Coordinates of C-alpha atoms and ligand atoms in Angstrom, one line a residue:
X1260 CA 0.0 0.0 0.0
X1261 CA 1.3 3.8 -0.8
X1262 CA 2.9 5.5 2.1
X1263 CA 1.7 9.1 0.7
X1264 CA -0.5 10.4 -1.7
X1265 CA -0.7 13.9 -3.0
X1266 CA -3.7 15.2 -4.1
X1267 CA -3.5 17.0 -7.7
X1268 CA -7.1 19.0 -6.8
X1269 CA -9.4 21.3 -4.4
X1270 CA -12.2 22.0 -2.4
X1271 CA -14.5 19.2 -2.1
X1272 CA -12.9 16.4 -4.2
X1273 CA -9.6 17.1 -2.5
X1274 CA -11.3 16.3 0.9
X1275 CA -13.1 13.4 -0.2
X1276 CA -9.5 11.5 -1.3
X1277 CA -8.1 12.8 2.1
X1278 CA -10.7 10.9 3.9
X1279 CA -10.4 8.1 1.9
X1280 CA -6.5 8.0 2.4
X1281 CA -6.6 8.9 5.8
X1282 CA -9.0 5.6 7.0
X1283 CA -6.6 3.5 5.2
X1284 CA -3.7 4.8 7.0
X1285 CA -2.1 6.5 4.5
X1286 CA -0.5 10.4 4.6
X1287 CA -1.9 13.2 2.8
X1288 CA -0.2 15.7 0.9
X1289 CA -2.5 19.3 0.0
X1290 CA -1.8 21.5 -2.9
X1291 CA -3.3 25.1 -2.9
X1292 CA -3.4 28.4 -4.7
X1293 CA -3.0 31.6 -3.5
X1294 CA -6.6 32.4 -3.8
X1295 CA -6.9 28.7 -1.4
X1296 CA -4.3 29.5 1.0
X1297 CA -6.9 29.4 4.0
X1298 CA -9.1 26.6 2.6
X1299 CA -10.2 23.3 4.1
X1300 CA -8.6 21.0 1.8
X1301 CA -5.3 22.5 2.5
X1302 CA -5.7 22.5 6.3
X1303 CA -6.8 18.9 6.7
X1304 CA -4.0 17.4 5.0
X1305 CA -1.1 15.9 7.0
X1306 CA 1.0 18.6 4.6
X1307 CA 0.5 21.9 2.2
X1308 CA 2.5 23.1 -0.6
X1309 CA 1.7 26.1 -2.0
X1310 CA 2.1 25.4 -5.9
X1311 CA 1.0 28.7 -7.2
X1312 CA -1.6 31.9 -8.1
X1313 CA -4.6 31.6 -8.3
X1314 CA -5.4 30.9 -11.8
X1315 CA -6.0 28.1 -12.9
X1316 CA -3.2 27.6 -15.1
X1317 CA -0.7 28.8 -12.8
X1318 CA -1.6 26.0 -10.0
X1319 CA -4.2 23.1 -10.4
X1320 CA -3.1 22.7 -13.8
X1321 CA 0.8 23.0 -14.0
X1322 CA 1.6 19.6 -14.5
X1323 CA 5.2 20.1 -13.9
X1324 CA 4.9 21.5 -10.8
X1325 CA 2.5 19.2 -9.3
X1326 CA 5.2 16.3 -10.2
X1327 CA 7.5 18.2 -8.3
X1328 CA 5.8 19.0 -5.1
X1329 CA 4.7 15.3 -5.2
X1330 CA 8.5 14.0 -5.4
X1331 CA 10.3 16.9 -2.9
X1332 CA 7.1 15.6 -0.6
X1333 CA 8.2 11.9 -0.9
X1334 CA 4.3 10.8 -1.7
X1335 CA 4.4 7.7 -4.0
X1336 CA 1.2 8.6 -5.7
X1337 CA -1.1 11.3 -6.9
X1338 CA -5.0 11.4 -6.9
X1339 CA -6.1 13.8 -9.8
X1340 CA -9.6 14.1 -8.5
X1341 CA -12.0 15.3 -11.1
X1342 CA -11.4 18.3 -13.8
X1343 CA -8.2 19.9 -13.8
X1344 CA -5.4 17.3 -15.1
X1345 CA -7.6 13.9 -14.2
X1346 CA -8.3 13.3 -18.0
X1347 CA -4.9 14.5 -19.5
X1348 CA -3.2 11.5 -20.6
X1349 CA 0.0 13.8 -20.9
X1350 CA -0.4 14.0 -17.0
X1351 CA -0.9 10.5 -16.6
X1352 CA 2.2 9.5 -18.4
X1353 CA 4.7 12.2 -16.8
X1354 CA 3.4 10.9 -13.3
X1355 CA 4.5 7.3 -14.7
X1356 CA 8.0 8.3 -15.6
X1357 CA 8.4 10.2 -12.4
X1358 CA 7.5 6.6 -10.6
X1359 CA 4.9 7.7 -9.1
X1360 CA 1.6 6.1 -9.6
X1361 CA -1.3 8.0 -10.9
X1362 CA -4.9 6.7 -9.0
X1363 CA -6.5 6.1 -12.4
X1364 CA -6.7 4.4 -15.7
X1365 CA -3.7 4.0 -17.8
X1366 CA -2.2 7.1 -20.0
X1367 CA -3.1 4.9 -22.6
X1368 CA -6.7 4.1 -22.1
X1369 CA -7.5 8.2 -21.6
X1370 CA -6.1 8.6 -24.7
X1371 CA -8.4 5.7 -26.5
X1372 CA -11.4 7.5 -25.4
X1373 CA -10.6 11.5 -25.4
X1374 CA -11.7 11.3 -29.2
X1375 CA -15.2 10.9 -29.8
X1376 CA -14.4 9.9 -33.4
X1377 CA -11.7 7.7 -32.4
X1378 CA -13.7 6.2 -29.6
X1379 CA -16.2 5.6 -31.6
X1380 CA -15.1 3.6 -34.1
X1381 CA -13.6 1.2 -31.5
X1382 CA -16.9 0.8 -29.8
X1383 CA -18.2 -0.3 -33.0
X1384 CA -15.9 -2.4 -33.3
X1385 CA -16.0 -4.1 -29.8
X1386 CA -19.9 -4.6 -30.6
X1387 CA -21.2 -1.5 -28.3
X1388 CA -24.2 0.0 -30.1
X1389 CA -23.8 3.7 -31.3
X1390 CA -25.7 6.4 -33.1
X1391 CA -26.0 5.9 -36.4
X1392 CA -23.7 7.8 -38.2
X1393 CA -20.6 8.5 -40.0
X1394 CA -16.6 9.8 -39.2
X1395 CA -13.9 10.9 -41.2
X1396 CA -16.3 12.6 -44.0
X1397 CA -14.7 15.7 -45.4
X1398 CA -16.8 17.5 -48.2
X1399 CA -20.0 19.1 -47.8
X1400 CA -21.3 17.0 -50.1
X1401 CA -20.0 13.5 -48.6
X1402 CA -22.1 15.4 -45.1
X1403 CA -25.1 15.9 -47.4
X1404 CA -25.4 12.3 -48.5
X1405 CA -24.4 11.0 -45.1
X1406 CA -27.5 13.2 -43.8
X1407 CA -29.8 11.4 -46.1
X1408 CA -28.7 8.1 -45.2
X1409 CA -29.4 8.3 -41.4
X1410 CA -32.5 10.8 -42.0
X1411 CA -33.2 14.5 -40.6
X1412 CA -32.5 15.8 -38.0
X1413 CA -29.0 15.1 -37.7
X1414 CA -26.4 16.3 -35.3
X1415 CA -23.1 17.8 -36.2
X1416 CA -20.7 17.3 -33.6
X1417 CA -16.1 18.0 -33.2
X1418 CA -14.8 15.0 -33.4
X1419 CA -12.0 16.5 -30.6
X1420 CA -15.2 17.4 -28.9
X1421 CA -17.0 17.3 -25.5
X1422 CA -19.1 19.2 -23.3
X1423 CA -21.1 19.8 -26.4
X1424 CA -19.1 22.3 -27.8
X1425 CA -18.9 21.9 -31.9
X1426 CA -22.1 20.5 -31.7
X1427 CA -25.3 21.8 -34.1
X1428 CA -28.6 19.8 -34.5
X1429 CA -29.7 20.1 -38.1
X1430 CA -33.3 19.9 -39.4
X1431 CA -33.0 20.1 -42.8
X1432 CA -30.5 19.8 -46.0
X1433 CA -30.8 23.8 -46.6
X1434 CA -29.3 24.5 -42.8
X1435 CA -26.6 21.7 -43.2
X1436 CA -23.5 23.6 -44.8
X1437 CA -23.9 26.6 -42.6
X1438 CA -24.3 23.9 -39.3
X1439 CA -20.6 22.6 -40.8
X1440 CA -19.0 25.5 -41.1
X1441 CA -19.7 27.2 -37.9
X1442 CA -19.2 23.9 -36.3
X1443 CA -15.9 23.3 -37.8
X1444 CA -15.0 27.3 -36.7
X1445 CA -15.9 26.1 -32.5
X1446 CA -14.0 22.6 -33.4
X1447 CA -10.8 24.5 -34.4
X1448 CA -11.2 27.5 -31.8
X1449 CA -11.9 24.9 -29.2
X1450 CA -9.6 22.2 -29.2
X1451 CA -7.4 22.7 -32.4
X1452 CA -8.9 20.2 -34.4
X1453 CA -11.7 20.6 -37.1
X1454 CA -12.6 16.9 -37.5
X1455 CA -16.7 16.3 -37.5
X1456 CA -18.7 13.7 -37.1
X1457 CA -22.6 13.3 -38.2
X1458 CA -24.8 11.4 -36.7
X1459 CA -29.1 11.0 -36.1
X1460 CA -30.1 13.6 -33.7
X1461 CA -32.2 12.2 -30.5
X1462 CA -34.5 14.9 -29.6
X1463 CA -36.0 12.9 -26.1
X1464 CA -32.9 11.4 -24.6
X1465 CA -32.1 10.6 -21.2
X1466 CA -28.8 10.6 -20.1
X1467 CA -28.1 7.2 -18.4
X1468 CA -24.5 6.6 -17.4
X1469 CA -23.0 3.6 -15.4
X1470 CA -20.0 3.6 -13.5
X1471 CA -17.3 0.6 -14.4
X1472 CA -14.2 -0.3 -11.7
X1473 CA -11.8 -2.6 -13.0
X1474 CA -8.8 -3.8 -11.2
X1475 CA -4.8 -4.4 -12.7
X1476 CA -6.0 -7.9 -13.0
X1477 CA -8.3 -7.9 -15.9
X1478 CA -11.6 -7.8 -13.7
X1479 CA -14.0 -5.2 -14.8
X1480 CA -17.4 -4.8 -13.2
X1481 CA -20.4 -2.2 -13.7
X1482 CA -21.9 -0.5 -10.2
X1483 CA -25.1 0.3 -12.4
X1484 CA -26.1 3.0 -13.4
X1485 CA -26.5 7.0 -12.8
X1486 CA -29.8 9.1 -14.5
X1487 CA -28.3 12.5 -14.7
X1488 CA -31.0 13.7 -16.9
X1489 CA -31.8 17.0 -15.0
X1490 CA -29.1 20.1 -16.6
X1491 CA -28.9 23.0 -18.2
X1492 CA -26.0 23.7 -20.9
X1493 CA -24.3 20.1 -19.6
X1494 CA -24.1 21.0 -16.1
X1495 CA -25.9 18.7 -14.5
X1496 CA -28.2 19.7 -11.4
X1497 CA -29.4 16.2 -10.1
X1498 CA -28.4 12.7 -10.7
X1499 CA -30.3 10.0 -8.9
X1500 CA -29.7 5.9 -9.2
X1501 CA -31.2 3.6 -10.5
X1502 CA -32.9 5.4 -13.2
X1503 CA -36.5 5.8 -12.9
X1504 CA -36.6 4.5 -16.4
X1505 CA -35.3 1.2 -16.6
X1506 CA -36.2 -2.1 -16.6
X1507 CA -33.7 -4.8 -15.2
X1508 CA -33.7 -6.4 -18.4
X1509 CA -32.4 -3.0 -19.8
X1510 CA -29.7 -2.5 -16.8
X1511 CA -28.3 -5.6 -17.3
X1512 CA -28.0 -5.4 -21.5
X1513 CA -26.3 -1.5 -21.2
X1514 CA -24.2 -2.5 -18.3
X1515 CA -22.7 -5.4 -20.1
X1516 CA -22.5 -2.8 -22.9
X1517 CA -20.5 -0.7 -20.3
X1518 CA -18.2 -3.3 -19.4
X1519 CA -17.6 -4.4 -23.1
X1520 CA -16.6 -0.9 -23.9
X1521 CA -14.0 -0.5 -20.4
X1522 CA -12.5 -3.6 -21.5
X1523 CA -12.1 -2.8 -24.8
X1524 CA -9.7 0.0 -24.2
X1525 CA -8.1 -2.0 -21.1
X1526 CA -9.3 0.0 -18.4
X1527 CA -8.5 -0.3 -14.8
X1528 CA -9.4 1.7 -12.2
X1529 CA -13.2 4.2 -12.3
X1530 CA -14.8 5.4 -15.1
X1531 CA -17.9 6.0 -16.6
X1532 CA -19.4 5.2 -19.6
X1533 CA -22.3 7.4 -20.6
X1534 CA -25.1 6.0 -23.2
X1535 CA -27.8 8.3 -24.5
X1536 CA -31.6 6.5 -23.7
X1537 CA -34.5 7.5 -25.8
X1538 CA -37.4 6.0 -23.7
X1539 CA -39.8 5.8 -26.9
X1540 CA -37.8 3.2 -28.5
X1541 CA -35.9 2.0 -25.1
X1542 CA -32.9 2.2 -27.3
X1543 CA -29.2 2.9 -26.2
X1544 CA -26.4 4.2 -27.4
X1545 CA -22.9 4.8 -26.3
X1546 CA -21.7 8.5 -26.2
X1547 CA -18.6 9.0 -24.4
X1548 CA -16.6 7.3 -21.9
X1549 CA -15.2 9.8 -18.6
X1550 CA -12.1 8.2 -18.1
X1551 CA -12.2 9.7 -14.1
X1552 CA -13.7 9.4 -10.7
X1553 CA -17.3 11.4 -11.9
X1554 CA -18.6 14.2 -9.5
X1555 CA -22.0 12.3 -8.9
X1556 CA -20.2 9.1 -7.6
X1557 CA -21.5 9.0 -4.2
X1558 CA -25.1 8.1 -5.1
X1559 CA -23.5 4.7 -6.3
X1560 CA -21.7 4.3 -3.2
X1561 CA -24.6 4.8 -1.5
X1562 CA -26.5 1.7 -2.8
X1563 CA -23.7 -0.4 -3.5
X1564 CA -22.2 0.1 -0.3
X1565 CA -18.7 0.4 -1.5
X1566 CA -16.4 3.3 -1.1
X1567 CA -15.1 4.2 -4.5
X1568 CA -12.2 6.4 -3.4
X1569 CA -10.6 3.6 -1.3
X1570 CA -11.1 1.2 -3.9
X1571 CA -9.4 3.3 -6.4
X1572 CA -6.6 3.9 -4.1
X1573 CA -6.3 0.0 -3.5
X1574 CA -6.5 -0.7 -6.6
X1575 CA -4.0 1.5 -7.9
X1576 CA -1.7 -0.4 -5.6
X1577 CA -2.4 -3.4 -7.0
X1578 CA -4.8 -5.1 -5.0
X1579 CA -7.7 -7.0 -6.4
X1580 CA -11.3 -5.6 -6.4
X1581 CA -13.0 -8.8 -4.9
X1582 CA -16.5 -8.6 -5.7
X1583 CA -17.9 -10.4 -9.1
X1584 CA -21.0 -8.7 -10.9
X1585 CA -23.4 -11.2 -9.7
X1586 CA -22.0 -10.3 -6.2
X1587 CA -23.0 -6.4 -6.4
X1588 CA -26.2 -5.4 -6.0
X1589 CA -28.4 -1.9 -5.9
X1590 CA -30.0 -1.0 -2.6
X1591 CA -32.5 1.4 -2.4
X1592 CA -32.7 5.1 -4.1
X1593 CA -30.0 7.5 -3.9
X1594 CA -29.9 11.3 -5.5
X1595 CA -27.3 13.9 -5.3
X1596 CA -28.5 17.3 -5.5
X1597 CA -25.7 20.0 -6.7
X1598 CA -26.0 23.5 -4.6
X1599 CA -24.1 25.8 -6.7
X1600 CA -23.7 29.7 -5.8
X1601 CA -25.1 30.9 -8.7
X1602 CA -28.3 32.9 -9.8
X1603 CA -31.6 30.8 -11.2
X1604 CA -33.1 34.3 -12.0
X1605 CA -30.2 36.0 -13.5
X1606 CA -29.3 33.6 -16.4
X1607 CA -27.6 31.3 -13.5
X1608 CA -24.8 33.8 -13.1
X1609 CA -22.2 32.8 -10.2
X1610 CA -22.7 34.4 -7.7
X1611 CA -19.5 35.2 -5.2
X1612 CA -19.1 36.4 -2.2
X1613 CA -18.4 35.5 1.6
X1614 CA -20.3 32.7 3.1
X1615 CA -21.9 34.6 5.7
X1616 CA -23.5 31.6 7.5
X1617 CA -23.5 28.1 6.8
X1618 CA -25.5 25.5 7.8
X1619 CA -25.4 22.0 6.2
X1620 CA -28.6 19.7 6.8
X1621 CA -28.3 16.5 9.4
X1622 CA -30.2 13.4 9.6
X1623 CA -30.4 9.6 8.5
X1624 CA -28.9 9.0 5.1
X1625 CA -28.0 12.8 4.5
X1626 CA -24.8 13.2 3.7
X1627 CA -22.9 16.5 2.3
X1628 CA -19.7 16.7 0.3
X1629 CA -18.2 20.3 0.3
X1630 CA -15.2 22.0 0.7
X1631 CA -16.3 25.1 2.2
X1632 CA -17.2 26.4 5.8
X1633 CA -18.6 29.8 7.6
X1634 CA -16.3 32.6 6.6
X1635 CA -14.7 31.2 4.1
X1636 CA -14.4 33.2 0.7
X1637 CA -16.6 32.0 -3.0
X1638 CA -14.4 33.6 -5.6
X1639 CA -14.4 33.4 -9.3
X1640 CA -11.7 31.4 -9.8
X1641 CA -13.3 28.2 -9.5
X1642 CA -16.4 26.1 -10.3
X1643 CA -18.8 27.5 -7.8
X1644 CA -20.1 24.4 -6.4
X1645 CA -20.8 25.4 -3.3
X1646 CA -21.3 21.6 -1.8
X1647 CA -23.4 18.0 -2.7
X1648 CA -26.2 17.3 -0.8
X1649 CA -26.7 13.3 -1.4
X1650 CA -29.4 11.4 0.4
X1651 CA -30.6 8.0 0.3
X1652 CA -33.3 6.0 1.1
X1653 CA -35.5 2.7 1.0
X1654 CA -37.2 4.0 -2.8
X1655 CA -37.5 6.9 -4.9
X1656 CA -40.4 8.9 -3.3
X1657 CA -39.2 8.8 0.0
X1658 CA -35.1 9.8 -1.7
X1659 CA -37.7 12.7 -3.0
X1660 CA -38.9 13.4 0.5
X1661 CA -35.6 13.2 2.1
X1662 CA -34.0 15.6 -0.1
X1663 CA -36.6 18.3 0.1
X1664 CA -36.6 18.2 3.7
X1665 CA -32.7 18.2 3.4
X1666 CA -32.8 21.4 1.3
X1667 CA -35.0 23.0 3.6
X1668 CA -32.6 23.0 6.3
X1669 CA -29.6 23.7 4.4
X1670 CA -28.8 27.7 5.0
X1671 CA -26.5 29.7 3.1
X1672 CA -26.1 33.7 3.7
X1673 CA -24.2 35.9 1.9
X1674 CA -23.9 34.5 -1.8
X1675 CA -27.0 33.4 -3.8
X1676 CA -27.5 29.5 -4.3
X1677 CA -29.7 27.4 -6.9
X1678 CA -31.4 25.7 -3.3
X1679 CA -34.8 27.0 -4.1
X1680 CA -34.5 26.5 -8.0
X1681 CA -34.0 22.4 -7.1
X1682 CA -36.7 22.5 -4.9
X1683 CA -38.7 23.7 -7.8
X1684 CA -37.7 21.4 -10.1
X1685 CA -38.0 18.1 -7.1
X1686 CA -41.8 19.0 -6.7
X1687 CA -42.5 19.2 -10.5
X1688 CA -44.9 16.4 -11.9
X1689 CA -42.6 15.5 -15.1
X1690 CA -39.7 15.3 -12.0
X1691 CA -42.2 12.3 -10.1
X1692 CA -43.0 10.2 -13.1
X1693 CA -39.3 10.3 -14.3
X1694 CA -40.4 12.6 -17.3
X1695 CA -37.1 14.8 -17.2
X1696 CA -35.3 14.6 -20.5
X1697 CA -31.2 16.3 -20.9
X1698 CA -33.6 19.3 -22.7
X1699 CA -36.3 19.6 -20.2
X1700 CA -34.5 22.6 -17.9
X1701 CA -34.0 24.4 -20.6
X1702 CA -37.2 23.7 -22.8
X1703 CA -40.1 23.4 -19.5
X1704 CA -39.1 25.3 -16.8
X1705 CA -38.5 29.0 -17.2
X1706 CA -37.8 29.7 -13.4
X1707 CA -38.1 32.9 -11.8
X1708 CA -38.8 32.7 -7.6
X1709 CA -42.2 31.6 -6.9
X1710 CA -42.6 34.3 -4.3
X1711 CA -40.5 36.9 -3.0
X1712 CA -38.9 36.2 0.5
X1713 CA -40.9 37.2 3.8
X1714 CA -40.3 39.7 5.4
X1715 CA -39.5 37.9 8.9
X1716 CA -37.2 35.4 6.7
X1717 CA -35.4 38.4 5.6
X1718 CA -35.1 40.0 9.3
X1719 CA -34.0 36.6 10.2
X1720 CA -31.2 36.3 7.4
X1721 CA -30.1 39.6 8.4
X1722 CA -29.4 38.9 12.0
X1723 CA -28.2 35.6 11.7
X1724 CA -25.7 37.7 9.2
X1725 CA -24.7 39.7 12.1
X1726 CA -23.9 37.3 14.2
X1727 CA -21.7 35.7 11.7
X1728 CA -20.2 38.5 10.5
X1729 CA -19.2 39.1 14.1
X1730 CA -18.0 35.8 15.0
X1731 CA -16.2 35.4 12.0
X1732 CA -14.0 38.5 12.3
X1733 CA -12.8 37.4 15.6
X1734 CA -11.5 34.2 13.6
X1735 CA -10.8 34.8 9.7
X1736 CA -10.0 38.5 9.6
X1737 CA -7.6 38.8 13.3
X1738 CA -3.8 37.5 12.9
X1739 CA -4.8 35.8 16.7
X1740 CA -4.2 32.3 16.5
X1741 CA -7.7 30.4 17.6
X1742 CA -7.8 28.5 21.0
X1743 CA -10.5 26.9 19.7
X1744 CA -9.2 26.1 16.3
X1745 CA -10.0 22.4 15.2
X1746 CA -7.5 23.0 12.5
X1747 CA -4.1 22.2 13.4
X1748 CA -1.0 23.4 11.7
X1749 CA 0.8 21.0 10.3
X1750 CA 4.7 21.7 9.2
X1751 CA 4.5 22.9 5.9
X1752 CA 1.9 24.1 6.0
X1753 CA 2.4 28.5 5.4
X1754 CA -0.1 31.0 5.3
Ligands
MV4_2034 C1 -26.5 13.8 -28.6 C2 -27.8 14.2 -28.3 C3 -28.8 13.8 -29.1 N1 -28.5 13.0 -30.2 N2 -26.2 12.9 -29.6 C4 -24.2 16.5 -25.4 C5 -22.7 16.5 -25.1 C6 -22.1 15.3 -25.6 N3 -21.8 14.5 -24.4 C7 -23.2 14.6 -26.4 N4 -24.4 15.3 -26.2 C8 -25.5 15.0 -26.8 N5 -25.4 14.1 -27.9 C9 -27.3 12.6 -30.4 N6 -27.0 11.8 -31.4 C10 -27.9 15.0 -27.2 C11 -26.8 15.4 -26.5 C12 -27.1 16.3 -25.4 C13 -26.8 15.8 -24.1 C14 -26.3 14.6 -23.9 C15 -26.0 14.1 -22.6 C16 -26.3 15.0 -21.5 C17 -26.9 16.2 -21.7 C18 -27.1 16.7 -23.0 C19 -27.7 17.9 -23.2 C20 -28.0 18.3 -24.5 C21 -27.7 17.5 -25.5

């Protein structure tokens, strides 16, 4: 087992891998910005290295210096966490010749699957159903024909692509050459790379993903599947398991799909594979396979009963993951609910600012993932996911209940948070009956607040800010060491 592991990440994630190490007895090594130099993640860590500014660019991503701080630390492995450098098969394979092992699938296998022409052809290959469609066409005429073939409409998408940039939906032959160019324009702006690929456009789909784990040994399992339907502009909001929508029969045919497509690039270690569901035709097809630990994966802890991050980590080390598929089983309904600081009536702006006050919800089967506390600072350098609020329970109305009552209690002063806007969309009818299609938030529900805040809520709020405002000073904003201060100051650890 590793002695050390540094953590290549931030805020939430970067905490989650700590705990994980930390119950199996291994030491933790922090990274942090500047604009993170009083953060959680950095203060519960056995060490801190301060690897750079705040930007982006300057810190979480500077491969080179992440290497370093990982060897003058002495760790033996790095945990990339999720975003940042976790799907950069560059990063992968400088951590390899550095000896150090990276907690994740092999340089090689990220770089099967970064290209969504690429990958696709091997999927088609290994007998994992895709959307009809073609690669590698170059003319607008060869795009014309192709669009025929599979029928209108058809979607254009970067072959380079992801996160749906490149990507135009085409209705007809007279939109078709003005969808390629402009497409090809985002391709090359975005990733460098003009390469498109057509394919049939599914208006209704669901997205349905399901996480694989495969060890160094050659045994690859699914954990079923994730519904992470409910987004807007592929963020997603809520992801529950198991899918409203599917039958077992269905599970078991796209999970084997799953697994055939992990071991077709070799994988070890967690990923995802993502399938696009239309529920007319109960038809599948593979999209893209996340070749990471996913930020939704605690609902399938949650009813498989396994701790991912440990069994990365143990994996990683060579260990075996003992469990066969007919061994894992789903246990009741878990959904993650995402509370960003950001504004459902203004376009879903973030929104930043000091957290004022700070109050996660309590209770059986509630747990929260976050990286922030009371006083601490939401600036714009980062996502502004503010925390996941995951709940689980015996079935899916009584998830539903759990999670509204959680979000009732969870309080947050001082920046604005999509809290109310989910509560919104988990008391909608389509939301009940499963009805909630990747277009729905954007197409259905045009959100504004219901009703404006009471005026005793607002008193409330602005008391309760007080009292923060005054606590807090006595603790972030004084030079005073706190007696009380849970945090401890490890050696290396500078502010
Ligand atoms: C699609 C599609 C409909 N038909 N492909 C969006 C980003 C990339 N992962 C693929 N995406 C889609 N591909 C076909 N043939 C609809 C989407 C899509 C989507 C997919 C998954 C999750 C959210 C989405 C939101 C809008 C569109």
């Amino acid at each position: 087992m590793f002695n050390k592991i540094l953590i290549a990440n931030r805020g939430e994630i970067a905490i989650r891998v700590l705990r994980a190490c930390r119950e199996l007895g291994i030491k933790t090594v922090a990274v942090y910005s500047d604009a993170d130099k009083n953060s959680a993640h950095a203060q519960l860590a056995d060490e801190a290295l301060h690897i750079g500014d705040s930007s982006p660019k300057e810190s979480y991503l500077n491969a080179d210096v992440l290497i370093r701080a990982a060897l003058d630390s002495k760790a033996d492995a790095i945990h990339p966490g999720y975003g940042f450098l976790s799907e950069s098969a560059s990063f992968a394979g400088k951590v390899d010749s550095a000896h150090l092992t990276f907690i994740g699938p092999s340089a090689d296998s990220i770089r099967a699957m970064g290209d969504k022409a690429e990958s696709k052809i091997a999927m088609k290959k290994a007998g994992v159903p895709t959307v009809p469609g073609y690669e590698g066409l170059e003319s607008d005429n060869d795009f014309k024909q192709a669009a025929n073939e599979i029928g209108y409409p058809v979607l254009v998408k970067a072959s380079a692509g992801g996160g749906g940039k490149g990507m135009r939906v085409v209705n007809n032959e007279s939109e078709l050459s003005e969808a390629i160019e402009s497409a090809r324009r985002e391709a090359l702006n975005s990733f460098g790379d003009e390469r498109l690929l057509i394919e049939k456009y599914l208006p209704n789909a669901h997205h349905i993903e399901f996480q694989v784990f495969g060890d160094q040994h050659g045994h690859l399992v699914h954990l079923f599947e994730r519904e992470c339907s409910v987004q807007r502009r592929h963020q997603k909001i809520i992801e529950e398991t198991p899918s409203p929508l599917l039958t077992n029969e269905l599970r078991a045919q796209m999970g084997e799909a799953a697994v055939k497509a992990a071991k077709a690039v070799h994988y070890q270690n967690a990923g995802t594979v993502e399938f696009i569901f239309d529920p007319q035709l109960s038809t599948y097809y593979f999209l893209e396979m996340n070749t990471r630990l996913q930020v939704e994966h605690p609902i399938t802890e949650h009813v498989t009963g396994l701790d991912l991050v440990q069994w990365q980590i143990r994996v990683a080390a060579g260990e075996r993951f003992p469990y066969s598929q007919d061994q894992l089983t789903q246990r009741g309904h878990a959904i993650e609910c995402r509370v960003y600081a950001e504004d459902p009536a203004n376009n879903f702006l973030p929104s930043t600012g000091k957290l004022l006050q700070y109050i996660e919800p309590r209770g059986p089967g509630i747990r929260v993932d976050s990286g922030f506390r009371a006083g601490d600072e939401v600036t714009h350098f980062y996502d502004p996911l503010l925390a996941k609020l995951i709940v689980h329970g015996e079935f899916r109305e009584l998830a539903i209940q759990k999670m509204q009552s959680a979000l009732k209690e969870f309080i947050v002063h001082g920046v604005i948070t999509n809290i109310d806007f989910m509560q919104a969309v988990l008391a909608h009818d389509d939301f009940a009956k499963g009805k909630v299609s990747t277009r729905w938030v954007e197409n259905n529900f045009n959100w504004s607040p219901a009703v404006e805040p009471s005026f005793e809520s607002l008193i409330a709020a602005s008391l309760a800010d007080l009292t923060i405002v005054n606590r807090q000073s006595s603790i972030v904003n004084s030079n005073e060491p706190d007696p009380y201060s849970p945090w401890k100051n490890p050696s290396g650890f500078r502010i």
